[in-house]
Amino acid sequence: MRYLPHTEDDRRAMLAAIGAPSVDALFRDVPPSARLDGPIAGLSTTMGELEVDRHMSALAARSRAAGSMASFIGAGAYRHHVPSSVDHLIQRGEFLTSYTPYQPEVSQGTLQYLFEFQTQVAMITGMEVANASMYDGATATVEAVVMANRATRRGKAILSGGLHPHYRAVIETQAHFGGFTAVSAPPSPVGGEDLATMIDAETSCVVVQNPSVFGQLVDLAPLAKACQARGALLIAVVTEVVSLGAVTSPGEMGADIVACEGQSIGNALNFGGPHVGLFATREKYVRQMPGRLTGETVDADGRRGWVLTLSTREQHIRREKATSNICTNSGLCALAFTIHMSLLGETGFRRLAALNHAAAVRLAEKLDGVRGARLLNQSFFNEFTLKLPVPAAGVVDALAERGVLAGVPGSRLWPERPDLADLLIVAATETNTEAEMDRFATLLEEVL
Amino acid sequence: MAELRFTKEHEWVRIEGDVGTCGITDYAQSQLGDVVFVELPAVGRKVARGGDAAVVESVKAASEVYAPVSGEVVAVNEGLPDNPAQVNQSPMEDGWFMKIRLSDAAELTAMMDEAGYKAYLATLS
Amino acid sequence: MDKSQGRVTRDAAETAALPPVVTASGHRGLVMDEKLIFEQGVEGRCGVDLPEPPPVASRLGGLERKGPIGLPGLSEPQVIRHFTRLSQKNFAIDAGLYPLGSCTMKHNPRLNEKMARLPGFADVHPLQPASTVQGALAVMDELSRWLTTLTGMPAVALSPGAGAHGEYCGMVAIRAAIEARGEAATRKRVLVPESAHGTNPATAAAIGFDVDPIPAEAGGRVDVAALKAKLGPDVAAIMLTNPNTCGLFEAEIVEIARLVREAGGYFYCDGANFNAIAGRVRPADLGIDAMHINLHKTFSTPHGGGGPGSGPVVFSARLAEFVPVPYLVRDGEGLSLVEHKADAPQSLGRLKGFHGQMGMFVRALTYMLSHGADGIRQASNDAVLNANYVMARLQDVMTPSFAGPCMHECLFDDRFLKDTGVTTLDFAKAMIDEGYHPMTMYFPLVVHGAMLIEPTESETKESLDLFVDTMRALVERAKAGEVAYFRAAPRLTPRRRLDETRAARAPVLRWKKPVSALPQAAE
C-alpha cells in the first residue's frame, strides 16, 4: 500500500523494541468478542491510483456537471467563475495539510489570512467584526439565533417567510432540541409580510434573508428600528454574497448580526458542501460571538503577529458552558474566499455584482415575455421567481433533458405547500451567456 | 474591624456591617494566569451562596466566580472590566468584584478564616 | 569564476564574530515579512478582468450600495505572491512529522484532491434534478456502504459538517428517541468521562442535557464501579471516546454498554479515534448506539488549517429511524434524497444547508478504495505500532501516564520535568525549533501537564527514530538545567512567542484604515 511505509523488517524491529510478540498483542485490551479477524465481506482490497481514478471517474461521469449544461439554479448555492489562481493556491501543502492554528509561531500564514478574511467579511457586510467562518450559511444562521437568545436572555426567534426553507428547517431542529421557539411567517414570493408586529417581549431576534429565497430585495431599515425599539436583534441572512457588491449592506441597514453563505466567492458548488459560513456582528457583542477569532498582537521581539484569541468562549475550555459546541471552521474554503476577494478588490467585486445583476435583468426580460410565465418580483439582484401555468417540477425535468437547468421548482423547497408548486426560482450569474438565456427562453416557450 | 472569610473555591469576602466585599484570592489569580476579561453581575441581583455570580477569563481558562455569601449585589467594581489586570495585580484590594448585602450572616461561621485558608492551600500543593 | 560557487566564502570563525543578521527589508532569507493585503492595495488595481456590464435599468429597488466598501486593489501576481509567502509561514504534514495527539495528522493523498475536483462531483448544484446527479449520489451511497460495513451499524447520517456537528446529530437522535418513548422530561442526565473532548459536554449541554462527569480509574479508563453507581432511570446516555483520549482502549466497553442499555440509556461513542481500530473492531460489536466519524481524521481528508471537516454518524437499529434529512433512498429510477421532515416524520430534522460535505465524501471514498479493507486494517496496525514504538523508546526518559500498550497515541505527563523549571509548554515550543509541530498539550485534563503524541501510520521508522532522538536530546537539555533555552523557544520561527494576553485584553480583530493626521483647526 503506497501510503504505508513500513517493510516487514521495520515492523519486526519495532515490535522487538516494544517487546511485543506481534501487533495483535498490542490490541489485547479489545474484548475477544469484538475482534474482527481477516477480510471484511463486501469491501474491496487495495487498489492502485489508476484503478481508483478509473472507478471514481466513472461515477463522476454519471452526473451531469452544471458547466456542461446551461445552469440557472441558485437558491442558496451559485455557480460563478473562480479564477485559476484560487484553486492553485489553496492546494499548497502548507495550507492544505496544516491543522487549526493553535501554535501561532508555526501558523502565521493561516492566522494572517484569517485576519484578512475577517476584515473582508466585516467590510462587505458593513459590520464591525466577523469570525473566522462557520460550516455554512445555514449553520451560521442558527448560531446567530442562539447568540441572540444569549445576548437578549430571551427565547423566541421570528423567521421571515423569505428565509430559505432549509435554513428554517435547521433553526427548527435546533429550536426543538435546544429549548427555544421559532415562529415562521408563511413563504411569500413578493414579500409584504409584517414582521414588526410579530415582535413581542419574548422575541430575541427577527431573521430576514436578503435577497429572499425568492430573490426579492428587502429594505431592512424599518425592521431594524422596530427590533431596536423592542429589544430584539435583527439577523440578516445573505445566501448570495455577490449581492453585497451592489446592494446596500445589512450593516448600513441596521442589522445586529449578519450570517451569510460565502460559497459564491472562491468556492465550487460541490453538490452542496463544503461551503463557508460568514458571521459578522457589532463590536459590543464580540464576546457573545460563536466560532474562532484571530486577533492581532506582538511577539517576544515586539513584531506584529496573529493569534487565535478569546478562545475561552470555546468548547475546549468552557466545555458545557461554551457559547457553541463547534470546534471547526471552514478554513480552506475561507482561504479560497479570501484569495478570490483579494483578486477582485473593490473594482472587481462591484463589477462582478453589476454583471450578475445585468444578467438577471436580461434573463427576466426574456422569460417574462414567454407565454404563460410571469415574473413576480418587483426587485431582485441575480435571482427571481416566475409563476408558471403548470407545476414547475415537470418543466425543470423537461428542460434538464434538453441541457438547461432551469431553476428550482417550488415543490422542491416547499413540498408541503402545493400552492407554491407552480413557482420557479431562477438565477443568472456572470457565467451565463446571452445565447444560453435565449435558449432557455425558447425551450420554456416550447414546454409551456 | 473587617472580618475576612474564604471559600474552598478561592473566593474571599470582607465583611463590614452587613455588606461583604468579594473577590478571588491571590492563589486563584495565580492559577488562572493573566486575566483578560471580567463579567460582573447587575447591581440589585440576588445571589445564593455557591451560585454563579461573575465570570473571570484568562487566556487559557474561564471560570465562574461563585457568590461566597447569599444576598443582594449592591455594588460592583465598575472599572474592573476595562482593567482586568487588576485582578492579577491586586486581587484582594483594587481587584475586588462586587459587594453583597448579606441575607444570612450565619453563613460566615462555616467559612474559613485567613489561617484556615492558608492551611487549606497547604493541602493542595 | 564558476568554480567558486560551491565553496564556503567565509570561514566559520569570521562568521561567528558577526552580529545577528538584521535585514533592511524585514525579510529573512526565504522567510518574507508580508504586509496585509489592505496595506498593499492601490485604488483602481484589479486581479481579474471582467467585461463592462451591459446597460440595463436597475431592478435593485432603490437599495443600490452607495459608499465604497474599502476592499484593496491588487494584481494577480501580487495576490499569488502574497498567499505563497503566507503559506511559507505554516507548518504542515507535507513538511514534517505532526505529532498532534487526537488530531490524526496523517498523509493527505493528492489523488483525493484530484477526484474531488472532477466536474461530476465539484460542478454539481445540490438542487439539480435527481436524474442529473446519479454519480454524486452514488458516491454518497458507496461511502455509506463503507462506513456501515466498517462499523457494523445499519444506518448512517452523512450531513454533519464536522466532528462536533456529528456529535450534535448523534445526541439529538438520542434525545429524539427518548422523546418518542415519552421520557423527555425525566431522562436528562448524560454521563461524560473527565477525559472527554471538550466538545462532548458542550454538545450535551447545547441539547439541554445535564452533564455528569464520571471519574477515571488509576489505569486511565472509565471507573466502572463509579459508573454503575451513577446509573439510574434519569440517565439518557453515556458519551465515551474509544479508544479514549489517553490513547487506551476501554477494555470494559462491552460491559459498560450493557449496563447503560439495561438502565434504559443510550451509548454515544465519540469516534474521533476510530483510526486506531478501523478494520479490526466494529463499533456495533461493542454495543454502541451512535458514533460520529471524523472523515478528516480516520479517512484523511485534509485539515485545511481548520476545516472544512466532515462528521458522518452511524446509528444502531434503535436509533436508525431518527436519522436527519436529507438521506438516500433507492427506487426504480435510481438514487434520490429525502430532503424534508414532512416526508420523514420520525427524522430528527435538518442539520445543514444542503446534503453534507460532498467534497469530503469524495476524498474519503477515494482514500478507502485506495487502501481497501485490508489496507485500512494495516493502517490501524501501523498507527498503533508507531505509537507504541515512540512510547517504548521514550519511556525511560519521559513519564508515560499509564502502562501500555497504547493504541494510536501515547500519553506522557510532566513528571519528568519536575524541578527542571521547564513546563510542558516550554518543552513543546522547543520542539518547534527542532522542526516539529508540538504534540497536543494539556489535554486530556486528567493528567498533569499532558503531552499526547500521535505519530500516525504515515511515518517511517527512520522518521520516528529522528523524532525520538530529538525528544531525548531535549529531555537531556531540560534536565541539564537549560531553562532559559526553553523559555526563549522558539527562536527560529517567523515569529517568536506571541503575546496572547495583549490580544485578548484589547482585541484587534480586523484591519482598520489608519486615521490620517487631520490638519489642525486654526483657533
PDB file of C-alpha atoms in Angstrom, chain B residues 61-122:
ATOM      1  CA  ALA B  61      -9.089  29.359  31.293  1.00  0.00           C
ATOM      2  CA  ALA B  62     -12.540  30.632  32.040  1.00  0.00           C
ATOM      3  CA  SER B  63     -14.079  30.300  35.421  1.00  0.00           C
ATOM      4  CA  GLU B  64     -17.276  31.129  37.206  1.00  0.00           C
ATOM      5  CA  VAL B  65     -16.893  33.225  40.306  1.00  0.00           C
ATOM      6  CA  TYR B  66     -19.370  31.908  42.837  1.00  0.00           C
ATOM      7  CA  ALA B  67     -21.073  34.116  45.357  1.00  0.00           C
ATOM      8  CA  PRO B  68     -19.266  33.402  48.634  1.00  0.00           C
ATOM      9  CA  VAL B  69     -22.336  34.572  50.553  1.00  0.00           C
ATOM     10  CA  SER B  70     -26.031  34.894  49.804  1.00  0.00           C
ATOM     11  CA  GLY B  71     -27.641  38.259  49.404  1.00  0.00           C
ATOM     12  CA  GLU B  72     -28.174  41.170  47.046  1.00  0.00           C
ATOM     13  CA  VAL B  73     -25.467  42.697  44.888  1.00  0.00           C
ATOM     14  CA  VAL B  74     -25.305  46.332  45.996  1.00  0.00           C
ATOM     15  CA  ALA B  75     -22.206  47.467  44.087  1.00  0.00           C
ATOM     16  CA  VAL B  76     -19.716  46.200  41.530  1.00  0.00           C
ATOM     17  CA  ASN B  77     -16.182  47.276  40.723  1.00  0.00           C
ATOM     18  CA  GLU B  78     -17.139  49.353  37.680  1.00  0.00           C
ATOM     19  CA  GLY B  79     -13.578  49.902  36.489  1.00  0.00           C
ATOM     20  CA  LEU B  80     -12.617  46.238  36.550  1.00  0.00           C
ATOM     21  CA  PRO B  81     -13.927  45.141  33.113  1.00  0.00           C
ATOM     22  CA  ASP B  82     -11.783  47.834  31.492  1.00  0.00           C
ATOM     23  CA  ASN B  83      -8.731  46.916  33.503  1.00  0.00           C
ATOM     24  CA  PRO B  84      -8.908  43.195  34.251  1.00  0.00           C
ATOM     25  CA  ALA B  85      -5.174  43.143  35.044  1.00  0.00           C
ATOM     26  CA  GLN B  86      -6.136  44.492  38.477  1.00  0.00           C
ATOM     27  CA  VAL B  87      -7.300  41.002  39.360  1.00  0.00           C
ATOM     28  CA  ASN B  88      -3.712  39.827  38.935  1.00  0.00           C
ATOM     29  CA  GLN B  89      -2.024  42.858  40.416  1.00  0.00           C
ATOM     30  CA  SER B  90      -4.221  43.395  43.434  1.00  0.00           C
ATOM     31  CA  PRO B  91      -6.653  40.524  43.911  1.00  0.00           C
ATOM     32  CA  MET B  92      -7.542  41.405  47.485  1.00  0.00           C
ATOM     33  CA  GLU B  93      -7.822  45.182  47.131  1.00  0.00           C
ATOM     34  CA  ASP B  94      -8.244  47.019  43.800  1.00  0.00           C
ATOM     35  CA  GLY B  95      -9.252  43.809  42.033  1.00  0.00           C
ATOM     36  CA  TRP B  96     -12.464  43.254  44.075  1.00  0.00           C
ATOM     37  CA  PHE B  97     -15.539  42.118  42.115  1.00  0.00           C
ATOM     38  CA  MET B  98     -18.727  43.025  43.959  1.00  0.00           C
ATOM     39  CA  LYS B  99     -20.343  43.978  47.247  1.00  0.00           C
ATOM     40  CA  ILE B 100     -23.155  41.809  48.538  1.00  0.00           C
ATOM     41  CA  ARG B 101     -25.618  42.755  51.278  1.00  0.00           C
ATOM     42  CA  LEU B 102     -25.746  39.596  53.347  1.00  0.00           C
ATOM     43  CA  SER B 103     -29.080  37.898  53.764  1.00  0.00           C
ATOM     44  CA  ASP B 104     -27.758  35.317  56.214  1.00  0.00           C
ATOM     45  CA  ALA B 105     -24.788  36.260  58.382  1.00  0.00           C
ATOM     46  CA  ALA B 106     -24.789  32.747  59.822  1.00  0.00           C
ATOM     47  CA  GLU B 107     -23.208  31.529  56.585  1.00  0.00           C
ATOM     48  CA  LEU B 108     -19.946  33.117  57.685  1.00  0.00           C
ATOM     49  CA  THR B 109     -19.432  30.756  60.571  1.00  0.00           C
ATOM     50  CA  ALA B 110     -18.991  27.820  58.208  1.00  0.00           C
ATOM     51  CA  MET B 111     -16.295  29.616  56.201  1.00  0.00           C
ATOM     52  CA  MET B 112     -12.528  29.615  56.653  1.00  0.00           C
ATOM     53  CA  ASP B 113     -10.626  32.478  58.216  1.00  0.00           C
ATOM     54  CA  GLU B 114      -7.228  33.513  56.904  1.00  0.00           C
ATOM     55  CA  ALA B 115      -5.311  30.905  58.887  1.00  0.00           C
ATOM     56  CA  GLY B 116      -7.765  28.221  57.901  1.00  0.00           C
ATOM     57  CA  TYR B 117      -7.463  29.140  54.221  1.00  0.00           C
ATOM     58  CA  LYS B 118      -3.654  29.062  54.426  1.00  0.00           C
ATOM     59  CA  ALA B 119      -3.815  25.606  55.918  1.00  0.00           C
ATOM     60  CA  TYR B 120      -6.246  24.572  53.186  1.00  0.00           C
ATOM     61  CA  LEU B 121      -3.862  25.827  50.472  1.00  0.00           C
ATOM     62  CA  ALA B 122      -1.065  23.802  52.032  1.00  0.00           C
TER      63      ALA B 122
END
